[in-house]
């Protein structure tokens, strides 16, 4: 009887780094499902929990953590989009990494909804309708 391997040959960490690199370079892998990729999330978990991430690879991990954060950002009371969990562990993992590297990333869809605490002069003119020339 012949043995069929359960997964691709090689170490998990090697596959994880290959997946992180692919996604950080804005490419897709076979596990991608639109804007969500469970394979990239697995890879993120592997590289973060394996050892200390080398300095030259931190930006790659940060990009994938941002992608994960964007994909899992909560939508309403149902939690994140892919999981539907209010306490999403994937978002917690990505958030922890971003906190460690001091990256205060917020998905663009959320950033658009945020107003600055102090509006600029141009924003005030737009809000009050006083942005036209004085007559």
Short mmCIF file of C-alpha atoms in Angstrom, two decimals:
data_model
loop_
_atom_site.label_atom_id
_atom_site.label_comp_id
_atom_site.label_asym_id
_atom_site.label_seq_id
_atom_site.Cartn_x
_atom_site.Cartn_y
_atom_site.Cartn_z
CA UNK A 1 0.00 0.00 0.00
CA UNK A 2 1.40 3.43 -0.91
CA UNK A 3 1.36 6.33 1.51
CA UNK A 4 -0.23 9.56 0.32
CA UNK A 5 1.13 12.67 2.03
CA UNK A 6 -1.46 14.73 3.87
CA UNK A 7 0.08 18.03 2.84
CA UNK A 8 2.79 19.54 0.70
CA UNK A 9 6.33 18.44 1.59
CA UNK A 10 8.46 20.77 3.67
CA UNK A 11 8.37 22.55 6.98
CA UNK A 12 5.24 24.49 7.95
CA UNK A 13 7.29 27.61 8.66
CA UNK A 14 8.68 27.59 5.10
CA UNK A 15 5.18 27.37 3.63
CA UNK A 16 4.00 30.05 6.02
CA UNK A 17 6.75 32.47 4.94
CA UNK A 18 6.02 31.75 1.28
CA UNK A 19 2.34 32.54 1.89
CA UNK A 20 3.15 35.71 3.86
CA UNK A 21 5.44 36.90 1.05
CA UNK A 22 2.84 36.14 -1.63
CA UNK A 23 0.14 38.11 0.18
CA UNK A 24 2.44 40.98 1.18
CA UNK A 25 3.29 41.38 -2.52
CA UNK A 26 -0.45 41.72 -3.28
CA UNK A 27 -0.67 38.36 -4.99
CA UNK A 28 -3.15 35.60 -4.23
CA UNK A 29 -2.78 31.94 -3.31
CA UNK A 30 -5.01 28.92 -3.91
CA UNK A 31 -6.70 29.49 -0.52
CA UNK A 32 -7.90 33.03 -1.25
CA UNK A 33 -11.63 33.66 -1.15
CA UNK A 34 -12.06 37.16 -2.50
CA UNK A 35 -10.64 39.62 0.02
CA UNK A 36 -10.38 36.93 2.73
CA UNK A 37 -7.72 34.21 2.90
CA UNK A 38 -7.73 31.60 5.67
CA UNK A 39 -4.34 30.35 4.44
CA UNK A 40 -2.76 33.78 5.00
CA UNK A 41 -4.29 33.85 8.49
CA UNK A 42 -2.78 30.44 9.24
CA UNK A 43 0.58 31.70 7.94
CA UNK A 44 0.34 34.81 10.11
CA UNK A 45 -0.28 32.65 13.19
CA UNK A 46 2.65 30.33 12.31
CA UNK A 47 5.24 33.08 11.78
CA UNK A 48 4.18 35.09 14.83
CA UNK A 49 4.16 32.11 17.19
CA UNK A 50 7.20 30.32 15.74
CA UNK A 51 10.07 32.53 16.87
CA UNK A 52 11.12 36.13 16.82
CA UNK A 53 10.29 37.59 13.42
CA UNK A 54 13.48 38.82 11.73
CA UNK A 55 13.65 42.60 11.34
CA UNK A 56 13.89 42.37 7.54
CA UNK A 57 10.59 40.43 7.42
CA UNK A 58 8.56 42.52 9.86
CA UNK A 59 7.04 44.68 7.12
CA UNK A 60 5.78 41.56 5.29
CA UNK A 61 4.06 40.35 8.46
CA UNK A 62 2.64 43.82 9.10
CA UNK A 63 1.07 43.95 5.63
CA UNK A 64 -0.62 40.56 6.14
CA UNK A 65 -1.76 41.57 9.64
CA UNK A 66 -3.40 44.65 8.09
CA UNK A 67 -5.08 42.46 5.45
CA UNK A 68 -6.37 40.15 8.17
CA UNK A 69 -7.61 43.08 10.24
CA UNK A 70 -9.46 44.49 7.22
CA UNK A 71 -11.07 41.13 6.36
CA UNK A 72 -12.22 40.49 9.94
CA UNK A 73 -13.22 44.01 11.01
CA UNK A 74 -16.59 43.70 12.80
CA UNK A 75 -19.69 44.53 10.81
CA UNK A 76 -22.59 45.25 13.14
CA UNK A 77 -23.54 43.02 16.04
CA UNK A 78 -22.73 39.79 14.20
CA UNK A 79 -18.97 40.20 14.55
CA UNK A 80 -16.48 39.90 11.74
CA UNK A 81 -17.54 39.03 8.20
CA UNK A 82 -15.80 35.68 7.64
CA UNK A 83 -16.26 34.19 11.13
CA UNK A 84 -19.35 35.92 12.39
CA UNK A 85 -17.78 35.85 15.84
CA UNK A 86 -17.97 38.87 18.13
CA UNK A 87 -14.62 37.93 19.69
CA UNK A 88 -12.58 36.99 16.59
CA UNK A 89 -9.25 35.35 17.42
CA UNK A 90 -7.81 36.17 13.99
CA UNK A 91 -8.46 39.86 14.51
CA UNK A 92 -6.94 39.62 17.99
CA UNK A 93 -3.80 38.00 16.57
CA UNK A 94 -3.45 40.64 13.84
CA UNK A 95 -4.18 43.41 16.35
CA UNK A 96 -1.58 42.07 18.76
CA UNK A 97 1.07 42.07 16.03
CA UNK A 98 0.17 45.61 14.96
CA UNK A 99 0.34 46.71 18.59
CA UNK A 100 3.77 45.13 19.05
CA UNK A 101 5.19 46.91 16.00
CA UNK A 102 3.36 50.14 16.99
CA UNK A 103 1.25 50.29 13.83
CA UNK A 104 -2.08 51.93 14.62
CA UNK A 105 -3.73 50.70 11.43
CA UNK A 106 -7.47 51.14 10.99
CA UNK A 107 -9.16 49.78 7.82
CA UNK A 108 -9.88 52.49 5.23
CA UNK A 109 -13.63 51.79 5.38
CA UNK A 110 -13.55 52.71 9.08
CA UNK A 111 -11.12 55.61 8.67
CA UNK A 112 -13.57 57.29 6.25
CA UNK A 113 -16.22 57.30 8.97
CA UNK A 114 -13.93 58.85 11.57
CA UNK A 115 -13.86 62.60 11.98
CA UNK A 116 -10.95 64.45 13.42
CA UNK A 117 -11.52 65.84 16.93
CA UNK A 118 -10.82 69.37 15.70
CA UNK A 119 -12.15 70.17 12.20
CA UNK A 120 -9.89 72.08 9.87
CA UNK A 121 -10.89 75.54 8.59
CA UNK A 122 -11.86 73.99 5.25
CA UNK A 123 -14.04 71.37 7.01
CA UNK A 124 -15.75 74.10 9.06
CA UNK A 125 -16.46 76.15 5.91
CA UNK A 126 -17.92 73.04 4.26
CA UNK A 127 -20.06 72.16 7.30
CA UNK A 128 -21.45 75.68 7.65
CA UNK A 129 -21.86 76.30 3.93
CA UNK A 130 -19.48 79.25 4.09
CA UNK A 131 -16.99 77.78 1.61
CA UNK A 132 -17.97 80.09 -1.29
CA UNK A 133 -16.51 83.52 -2.00
CA UNK A 134 -17.89 86.43 0.01
CA UNK A 135 -20.09 88.84 -1.94
#
